[in-house]
mmCIF file of C-alpha atoms and ligand atoms in Angstrom:
data_model
loop_
_atom_site.group_PDB
_atom_site.id
_atom_site.type_symbol
_atom_site.label_atom_id
_atom_site.label_comp_id
_atom_site.label_asym_id
_atom_site.label_seq_id
_atom_site.Cartn_x
_atom_site.Cartn_y
_atom_site.Cartn_z
ATOM 1 C CA MET A 21 -10.046 -21.393 -17.153
ATOM 2 C CA LEU A 22 -10.021 -17.811 -18.309
ATOM 3 C CA LYS A 23 -8.549 -16.738 -15.004
ATOM 4 C CA PHE A 24 -5.843 -19.405 -15.111
ATOM 5 C CA SER A 25 -4.611 -18.596 -18.574
ATOM 6 C CA HIS A 26 -4.618 -14.957 -17.596
ATOM 7 C CA LEU A 27 -2.503 -15.637 -14.537
ATOM 8 C CA PHE A 28 -0.029 -17.571 -16.680
ATOM 9 C CA SER A 29 0.318 -14.860 -19.258
ATOM 10 C CA ARG A 30 0.928 -12.361 -16.493
ATOM 11 C CA PHE A 31 3.535 -14.635 -14.934
ATOM 12 C CA PHE A 32 5.509 -15.151 -18.125
ATOM 13 C CA LYS A 33 5.350 -11.530 -19.193
ATOM 14 C CA ASP A 34 6.734 -10.656 -15.804
ATOM 15 C CA LYS A 35 9.653 -13.063 -16.046
ATOM 16 C CA GLU A 36 10.497 -11.967 -19.561
ATOM 17 C CA ASP A 37 10.807 -8.268 -18.775
ATOM 18 C CA GLU A 38 12.347 -8.542 -15.351
ATOM 19 C CA PRO A 39 16.080 -9.150 -16.067
ATOM 20 C CA GLU A 40 16.160 -6.373 -18.677
ATOM 21 C CA LEU A 41 14.401 -3.959 -16.324
ATOM 22 C CA LEU A 42 16.518 -4.945 -13.350
ATOM 23 C CA LYS A 43 19.609 -3.838 -15.292
ATOM 24 C CA GLN A 44 18.117 -0.342 -15.536
ATOM 25 C CA ILE A 45 17.741 -0.069 -11.767
ATOM 26 C CA ASP A 46 20.410 1.498 -9.620
ATOM 27 C CA ARG A 47 20.320 -0.578 -6.436
ATOM 28 C CA THR A 48 22.008 2.227 -4.516
ATOM 29 C CA LYS A 49 19.220 4.728 -5.342
ATOM 30 C CA LEU A 50 16.113 2.779 -4.482
ATOM 31 C CA PRO A 51 13.143 4.548 -2.919
ATOM 32 C CA GLN A 52 13.127 3.837 0.809
ATOM 33 C CA HIS A 53 9.371 3.983 1.005
ATOM 34 C CA VAL A 54 6.965 3.057 -1.798
ATOM 35 C CA ALA A 55 3.267 3.922 -1.421
ATOM 36 C CA ILE A 56 0.677 2.369 -3.706
ATOM 37 C CA ILE A 57 -3.000 3.083 -4.372
ATOM 38 C CA MET A 58 -4.179 -0.350 -5.470
ATOM 39 C CA ASP A 59 -6.791 0.793 -7.975
ATOM 40 C CA GLY A 60 -8.630 -0.592 -10.980
ATOM 41 C CA ASN A 61 -9.781 -3.995 -9.728
ATOM 42 C CA GLY A 62 -13.379 -3.330 -10.704
ATOM 43 C CA ARG A 63 -12.603 -2.070 -14.199
ATOM 44 C CA TRP A 64 -10.196 -4.952 -14.778
ATOM 45 C CA ALA A 65 -12.975 -7.412 -13.960
ATOM 46 C CA GLN A 66 -15.533 -5.508 -15.999
ATOM 47 C CA SER A 67 -13.244 -5.508 -19.031
ATOM 48 C CA LYS A 68 -13.235 -9.301 -18.858
ATOM 49 C CA GLY A 69 -16.949 -9.701 -18.206
ATOM 50 C CA LEU A 70 -16.219 -10.882 -14.655
ATOM 51 C CA PRO A 71 -17.819 -9.738 -11.378
ATOM 52 C CA ARG A 72 -15.963 -7.002 -9.469
ATOM 53 C CA SER A 73 -15.106 -9.579 -6.803
ATOM 54 C CA ALA A 74 -12.918 -11.415 -9.352
ATOM 55 C CA GLY A 75 -10.986 -8.179 -9.778
ATOM 56 C CA HIS A 76 -10.415 -7.863 -6.046
ATOM 57 C CA ARG A 77 -9.262 -11.471 -5.896
ATOM 58 C CA ALA A 78 -6.828 -10.935 -8.762
ATOM 59 C CA GLY A 79 -5.659 -7.740 -7.040
ATOM 60 C CA VAL A 80 -4.718 -9.748 -3.961
ATOM 61 C CA GLU A 81 -2.493 -11.926 -6.139
ATOM 62 C CA THR A 82 -0.745 -8.786 -7.423
ATOM 63 C CA LEU A 83 -0.210 -7.600 -3.866
ATOM 64 C CA ARG A 84 1.510 -10.864 -2.956
ATOM 65 C CA ASN A 85 3.909 -10.475 -5.898
ATOM 66 C CA ILE A 86 4.640 -6.829 -5.135
ATOM 67 C CA ILE A 87 5.396 -7.559 -1.477
ATOM 68 C CA GLU A 88 7.765 -10.288 -2.659
ATOM 69 C CA ALA A 89 9.452 -7.854 -5.061
ATOM 70 C CA CYS A 90 9.889 -5.257 -2.307
ATOM 71 C CA VAL A 91 11.500 -7.882 -0.076
ATOM 72 C CA GLU A 92 13.831 -8.895 -2.920
ATOM 73 C CA LEU A 93 14.784 -5.273 -3.593
ATOM 74 C CA GLU A 94 15.240 -4.647 0.148
ATOM 75 C CA ILE A 95 12.892 -1.675 0.122
ATOM 76 C CA LYS A 96 12.376 -0.440 3.675
ATOM 77 C CA VAL A 97 8.680 0.474 3.683
ATOM 78 C CA LEU A 98 5.720 -0.465 1.480
ATOM 79 C CA THR A 99 2.357 1.182 2.172
ATOM 80 C CA VAL A 100 -0.725 0.016 0.300
ATOM 81 C CA TYR A 101 -4.193 1.560 0.248
ATOM 82 C CA ALA A 102 -6.587 -1.331 0.709
ATOM 83 C CA PHE A 103 -9.782 0.364 1.973
ATOM 84 C CA SER A 104 -10.442 4.075 2.376
ATOM 85 C CA THR A 105 -12.756 5.852 4.817
ATOM 86 C CA GLU A 106 -14.831 6.613 1.685
ATOM 87 C CA ASN A 107 -15.076 2.996 0.494
ATOM 88 C CA TRP A 108 -17.936 2.334 2.960
ATOM 89 C CA LYS A 109 -20.122 4.041 0.353
ATOM 90 C CA ARG A 110 -19.886 0.906 -1.799
ATOM 91 C CA PRO A 111 -22.594 -1.753 -1.792
ATOM 92 C CA GLU A 112 -22.568 -3.791 1.419
ATOM 93 C CA ALA A 113 -21.870 -6.989 -0.521
ATOM 94 C CA GLU A 114 -18.681 -5.547 -2.041
ATOM 95 C CA VAL A 115 -17.490 -4.270 1.343
ATOM 96 C CA ARG A 116 -18.071 -7.740 2.764
ATOM 97 C CA ILE A 117 -16.073 -9.356 -0.035
ATOM 98 C CA LEU A 118 -13.162 -6.978 0.563
ATOM 99 C CA MET A 119 -13.177 -7.655 4.306
ATOM 100 C CA ASN A 120 -13.336 -11.414 3.736
ATOM 101 C CA LEU A 121 -10.383 -11.191 1.360
ATOM 102 C CA ILE A 122 -8.314 -9.526 4.085
ATOM 103 C CA VAL A 123 -9.108 -12.370 6.485
ATOM 104 C CA GLU A 124 -8.371 -14.997 3.856
ATOM 105 C CA TYR A 125 -5.137 -13.320 2.812
ATOM 106 C CA LEU A 126 -3.745 -13.014 6.313
ATOM 107 C CA ARG A 127 -4.687 -16.584 7.229
ATOM 108 C CA LYS A 128 -2.896 -17.825 4.138
ATOM 109 C CA GLU A 129 0.126 -15.527 4.052
ATOM 110 C CA LEU A 130 0.992 -14.620 7.643
ATOM 111 C CA ASP A 131 3.405 -17.506 8.283
ATOM 112 C CA GLU A 132 5.330 -16.865 5.084
ATOM 113 C CA MET A 133 5.415 -13.102 5.687
ATOM 114 C CA HIS A 134 6.690 -13.706 9.201
ATOM 115 C CA ARG A 135 9.355 -16.062 7.826
ATOM 116 C CA GLN A 136 10.398 -13.271 5.446
ATOM 117 C CA ASN A 137 10.939 -10.970 8.436
ATOM 118 C CA ILE A 138 8.151 -8.594 7.289
ATOM 119 C CA SER A 139 6.579 -6.329 9.894
ATOM 120 C CA ILE A 140 2.842 -5.979 9.203
ATOM 121 C CA ARG A 141 1.346 -2.675 10.361
ATOM 122 C CA PRO A 142 -2.343 -2.025 9.757
ATOM 123 C CA ILE A 143 -2.923 1.732 9.569
ATOM 124 C CA GLY A 144 -6.298 3.448 9.783
ATOM 125 C CA ASN A 145 -9.242 3.313 12.157
ATOM 126 C CA LEU A 146 -9.696 -0.429 12.614
ATOM 127 C CA GLY A 147 -12.588 -0.066 15.083
ATOM 128 C CA PRO A 148 -15.467 -0.310 12.583
ATOM 129 C CA LEU A 149 -13.971 -3.332 10.747
ATOM 130 C CA PRO A 150 -15.660 -6.733 11.182
ATOM 131 C CA GLU A 151 -14.461 -8.616 14.280
ATOM 132 C CA GLU A 152 -12.876 -11.396 12.259
ATOM 133 C CA ALA A 153 -10.824 -8.966 10.184
ATOM 134 C CA LYS A 154 -9.685 -7.136 13.310
ATOM 135 C CA LYS A 155 -8.691 -10.408 14.942
ATOM 136 C CA GLU A 156 -6.502 -11.425 11.986
ATOM 137 C CA LEU A 157 -5.004 -7.949 11.673
ATOM 138 C CA PHE A 158 -4.086 -7.786 15.368
ATOM 139 C CA ARG A 159 -2.652 -11.304 15.179
ATOM 140 C CA ALA A 160 -0.576 -10.340 12.133
ATOM 141 C CA ARG A 161 0.645 -7.167 13.836
ATOM 142 C CA GLU A 162 1.565 -8.919 17.079
ATOM 143 C CA THR A 163 3.207 -11.910 15.395
ATOM 144 C CA THR A 164 5.448 -9.716 13.257
ATOM 145 C CA ARG A 165 5.980 -6.898 15.751
ATOM 146 C CA ASN A 166 9.713 -7.486 16.246
ATOM 147 C CA ASN A 167 10.556 -8.269 12.630
ATOM 148 C CA THR A 168 13.251 -6.080 11.142
ATOM 149 C CA GLY A 169 12.707 -6.537 7.383
ATOM 150 C CA LEU A 170 10.179 -4.796 5.148
ATOM 151 C CA ILE A 171 7.678 -2.620 6.997
ATOM 152 C CA PHE A 172 4.355 -3.376 5.331
ATOM 153 C CA ASN A 173 1.719 -0.757 6.156
ATOM 154 C CA VAL A 174 -1.739 -1.788 5.049
ATOM 155 C CA ALA A 175 -4.183 1.121 5.053
ATOM 156 C CA LEU A 176 -7.663 0.005 6.090
ATOM 157 C CA ASN A 177 -10.515 2.340 6.841
ATOM 158 C CA TYR A 178 -7.790 4.884 6.293
ATOM 159 C CA GLY A 179 -8.283 8.546 5.419
ATOM 160 C CA GLY A 180 -5.515 11.125 5.331
ATOM 161 C CA ARG A 181 -7.675 13.896 6.768
ATOM 162 C CA LYS A 182 -8.928 11.651 9.543
ATOM 163 C CA GLU A 183 -5.335 10.710 10.398
ATOM 164 C CA ILE A 184 -4.355 14.392 10.644
ATOM 165 C CA VAL A 185 -7.397 15.242 12.774
ATOM 166 C CA GLU A 186 -6.641 12.338 15.120
ATOM 167 C CA ALA A 187 -3.035 13.501 15.470
ATOM 168 C CA ALA A 188 -4.266 17.019 16.275
ATOM 169 C CA LYS A 189 -6.635 15.586 18.902
ATOM 170 C CA ALA A 190 -3.879 13.530 20.515
ATOM 171 C CA ILE A 191 -1.613 16.560 20.676
ATOM 172 C CA GLY A 192 -4.488 18.704 22.007
ATOM 173 C CA ALA A 193 -5.090 16.172 24.772
ATOM 174 C CA LYS A 194 -1.416 16.342 25.801
ATOM 175 C CA ILE A 195 -1.651 20.118 25.940
ATOM 176 C CA GLU A 196 -4.821 19.946 28.038
ATOM 177 C CA ALA A 197 -3.049 17.561 30.401
ATOM 178 C CA LYS A 198 -0.172 20.071 30.549
ATOM 179 C CA LYS A 199 2.252 17.482 29.178
ATOM 180 C CA MET A 200 3.096 19.746 26.289
ATOM 181 C CA ARG A 201 2.866 23.386 25.241
ATOM 182 C CA ALA A 202 1.333 24.563 21.951
ATOM 183 C CA ASP A 203 4.639 26.169 21.144
ATOM 184 C CA ASP A 204 6.398 22.780 21.359
ATOM 185 C CA ILE A 205 4.586 21.476 18.268
ATOM 186 C CA THR A 206 6.984 21.020 15.367
ATOM 187 C CA GLU A 207 6.603 19.175 12.085
ATOM 188 C CA ASP A 208 8.564 16.266 13.545
ATOM 189 C CA ILE A 209 6.415 16.164 16.675
ATOM 190 C CA PHE A 210 3.280 16.249 14.539
ATOM 191 C CA ALA A 211 4.552 13.489 12.232
ATOM 192 C CA GLY A 212 5.287 11.455 15.346
ATOM 193 C CA HIS A 213 1.541 11.355 16.048
ATOM 194 C CA LEU A 214 0.665 9.837 12.673
ATOM 195 C CA PHE A 215 0.360 6.108 11.935
ATOM 196 C CA THR A 216 3.701 6.266 10.128
ATOM 197 C CA ALA A 217 5.596 7.669 13.132
ATOM 198 C CA GLY A 218 9.298 6.930 12.856
ATOM 199 C CA GLN A 219 9.137 5.869 9.206
ATOM 200 C CA PRO A 220 10.623 7.786 6.288
ATOM 201 C CA ASP A 221 8.031 9.570 4.101
ATOM 202 C CA PRO A 222 7.127 7.850 0.823
ATOM 203 C CA ASP A 223 9.612 8.657 -1.933
ATOM 204 C CA LEU A 224 7.435 7.171 -4.633
ATOM 205 C CA LEU A 225 3.645 7.055 -4.947
ATOM 206 C CA ILE A 226 2.292 4.655 -7.551
ATOM 207 C CA ARG A 227 -1.295 4.842 -8.773
ATOM 208 C CA PRO A 228 -2.336 2.332 -11.400
ATOM 209 C CA SER A 229 -5.581 2.412 -13.425
ATOM 210 C CA GLY A 230 -5.095 5.869 -14.909
ATOM 211 C CA GLU A 231 -6.666 7.976 -12.165
ATOM 212 C CA LEU A 232 -4.775 11.178 -11.386
ATOM 213 C CA ARG A 233 -5.772 11.907 -7.810
ATOM 214 C CA ILE A 234 -4.651 10.927 -4.323
ATOM 215 C CA SER A 235 -8.100 10.053 -2.935
ATOM 216 C CA ASN A 236 -7.366 11.098 0.660
ATOM 217 C CA TYR A 237 -4.193 8.997 0.897
ATOM 218 C CA LEU A 238 -1.225 9.904 3.144
ATOM 219 C CA LEU A 239 -1.900 13.634 2.789
ATOM 220 C CA TRP A 240 0.840 14.679 5.186
ATOM 221 C CA GLN A 241 3.409 12.068 4.220
ATOM 222 C CA LEU A 242 3.230 12.593 0.457
ATOM 223 C CA ALA A 243 4.396 16.224 0.640
ATOM 224 C CA TYR A 244 7.490 15.533 -1.496
ATOM 225 C CA ALA A 245 6.785 12.107 -2.989
ATOM 226 C CA GLU A 246 7.387 11.530 -6.697
ATOM 227 C CA PHE A 247 4.143 10.488 -8.405
ATOM 228 C CA TYR A 248 4.025 7.670 -10.921
ATOM 229 C CA TYR A 249 0.828 6.959 -12.825
ATOM 230 C CA THR A 250 0.075 4.100 -15.173
ATOM 231 C CA GLY A 251 -3.053 3.067 -17.036
ATOM 232 C CA VAL A 252 -2.438 -0.578 -16.110
ATOM 233 C CA TYR A 253 -5.131 -1.896 -13.753
ATOM 234 C CA TRP A 254 -3.885 -3.184 -10.417
ATOM 235 C CA PRO A 255 -4.577 -6.881 -11.211
ATOM 236 C CA ASP A 256 -2.266 -6.524 -14.244
ATOM 237 C CA PHE A 257 0.405 -4.685 -12.299
ATOM 238 C CA ASN A 258 3.420 -6.930 -11.615
ATOM 239 C CA LYS A 259 7.094 -6.916 -10.708
ATOM 240 C CA ALA A 260 8.036 -5.618 -14.156
ATOM 241 C CA GLU A 261 5.610 -2.691 -13.719
ATOM 242 C CA LEU A 262 7.115 -1.968 -10.307
ATOM 243 C CA LEU A 263 10.604 -1.962 -11.801
ATOM 244 C CA LYS A 264 9.393 0.433 -14.520
ATOM 245 C CA ALA A 265 8.050 2.778 -11.843
ATOM 246 C CA ILE A 266 11.339 2.620 -9.936
ATOM 247 C CA ALA A 267 13.388 3.208 -13.104
ATOM 248 C CA ASP A 268 11.230 6.262 -13.843
ATOM 249 C CA PHE A 269 11.619 7.464 -10.243
ATOM 250 C CA GLN A 270 15.399 7.233 -10.564
ATOM 251 C CA LYS A 271 15.346 9.655 -13.518
ATOM 252 C CA ARG A 272 13.636 12.394 -11.513
ATOM 253 C CA SER A 273 15.465 15.415 -10.192
ATOM 254 C CA ARG A 274 14.256 15.910 -6.620
ATOM 255 C CA ARG A 275 14.901 19.507 -5.756
ATOM 256 C CA TYR A 276 12.728 20.023 -2.676
ATOM 257 C CA GLY A 277 12.272 23.630 -3.678
ATOM 258 C CA GLY A 278 15.973 24.213 -4.202
ATOM 259 C CA LEU A 279 17.981 24.185 -7.416
ATOM 260 C CA ALA A 280 19.353 21.133 -9.184
HETATM 261 C C1 LIG B 301 -9.417 -0.793 -5.873
HETATM 262 O O1 LIG B 301 -10.134 -1.120 -7.026
HETATM 263 C C2 LIG B 301 -9.846 -1.597 -4.677
HETATM 264 C C3 LIG B 301 -10.513 -0.804 -3.638
HETATM 265 C C4 LIG B 301 -10.808 0.458 -3.697
HETATM 266 C C5 LIG B 301 -10.841 -1.503 -2.429
HETATM 267 P P1 LIG B 301 -11.550 -0.492 -7.306
HETATM 268 O O2 LIG B 301 -12.578 -1.384 -6.707
HETATM 269 O O3 LIG B 301 -11.606 0.922 -6.893
HETATM 270 O O4 LIG B 301 -11.595 -0.620 -8.886
HETATM 271 P P2 LIG B 301 -12.247 0.423 -9.887
HETATM 272 O O5 LIG B 301 -11.622 1.748 -9.610
HETATM 273 O O6 LIG B 301 -13.721 0.402 -9.633
HETATM 274 O O7 LIG B 301 -11.869 -0.106 -11.223
HETATM 275 C C1 LIG B 302 -8.767 4.617 -3.537
HETATM 276 O O1 LIG B 302 -9.421 4.088 -4.640
HETATM 277 C C2 LIG B 302 -8.886 3.705 -2.371
HETATM 278 C C3 LIG B 302 -8.243 2.404 -2.510
HETATM 279 C C4 LIG B 302 -7.556 1.967 -3.526
HETATM 280 C C5 LIG B 302 -8.364 1.540 -1.373
HETATM 281 P P1 LIG B 302 -10.930 4.458 -4.986
HETATM 282 O O2 LIG B 302 -11.263 3.718 -6.221
HETATM 283 O O3 LIG B 302 -11.778 4.227 -3.811
HETATM 284 O O4 LIG B 302 -10.827 6.020 -5.227
HETATM 285 P P2 LIG B 302 -11.682 7.010 -6.119
HETATM 286 O O5 LIG B 302 -13.118 6.826 -5.730
HETATM 287 O O6 LIG B 302 -11.441 6.623 -7.530
HETATM 288 O O7 LIG B 302 -11.135 8.345 -5.798
HETATM 289 MG MG1 LIG B 303 -11.176 2.662 -7.854
#
């Protein structure tokens, strides 16, 4: 009951703020790529006297709404941090719950996401994930491979340092095989060996829940992203909060080291 009433209040709050906020958004200056660290599920649950798993479940609901909003806004790329290389340190039971939620989510949402022309791209080292999760992730990737709408990167067993090391290894192997010379390595070539090859870098990084750190996320790609922090926990994040972040982003002066 508690959860239901909460969902309703979130829904209505969302709808109330949305038209007003939408007016503040310049549709011609949207971020091409939005990256999100979906954080605060545990604290959200704790604040309501619920188990952490309830927070993760509510967080999944938020994700569905945010994907929908990105499709509506015609944002090109959305990257979400779902499980880091460090999250294995959590109790086994919590890891299992998170992995099961991925399976459940994809089974439920894949058809609709495919219909919406979304291209699902799991990023990270999927090897150590449970077989069932891998199966659903590969199915989602293959089913939506040729879709031309929103690119949805979902970072799982992802670590920015690991990604950079793997890119360095791949390049090193090409050099060893004499397919490349060390001197040929450029920033573009290097970026082409990352999971996000061919995609624009994130323009906007959103971290809810009040933490001010990047927790090993997209270390290379975030070089010139605009950061947006909010104390709102991820399960309470919604379309209105996304619009607020975008409105804030549009006020920034991006100088890239130059002058305004
Ligand atoms: C984010 O919420 C979800 C994952 C890291 C998988 P947390 O579980 O980190 O929530 P807090 O930070 O403990 O509140
Ligand atoms: C980052 O959140 C990882 C994900 C959201 C998947 P964490 O909650 O794991 O990060 P720290 O421990 O606060 O840095
Ligand atoms: Mg956290």
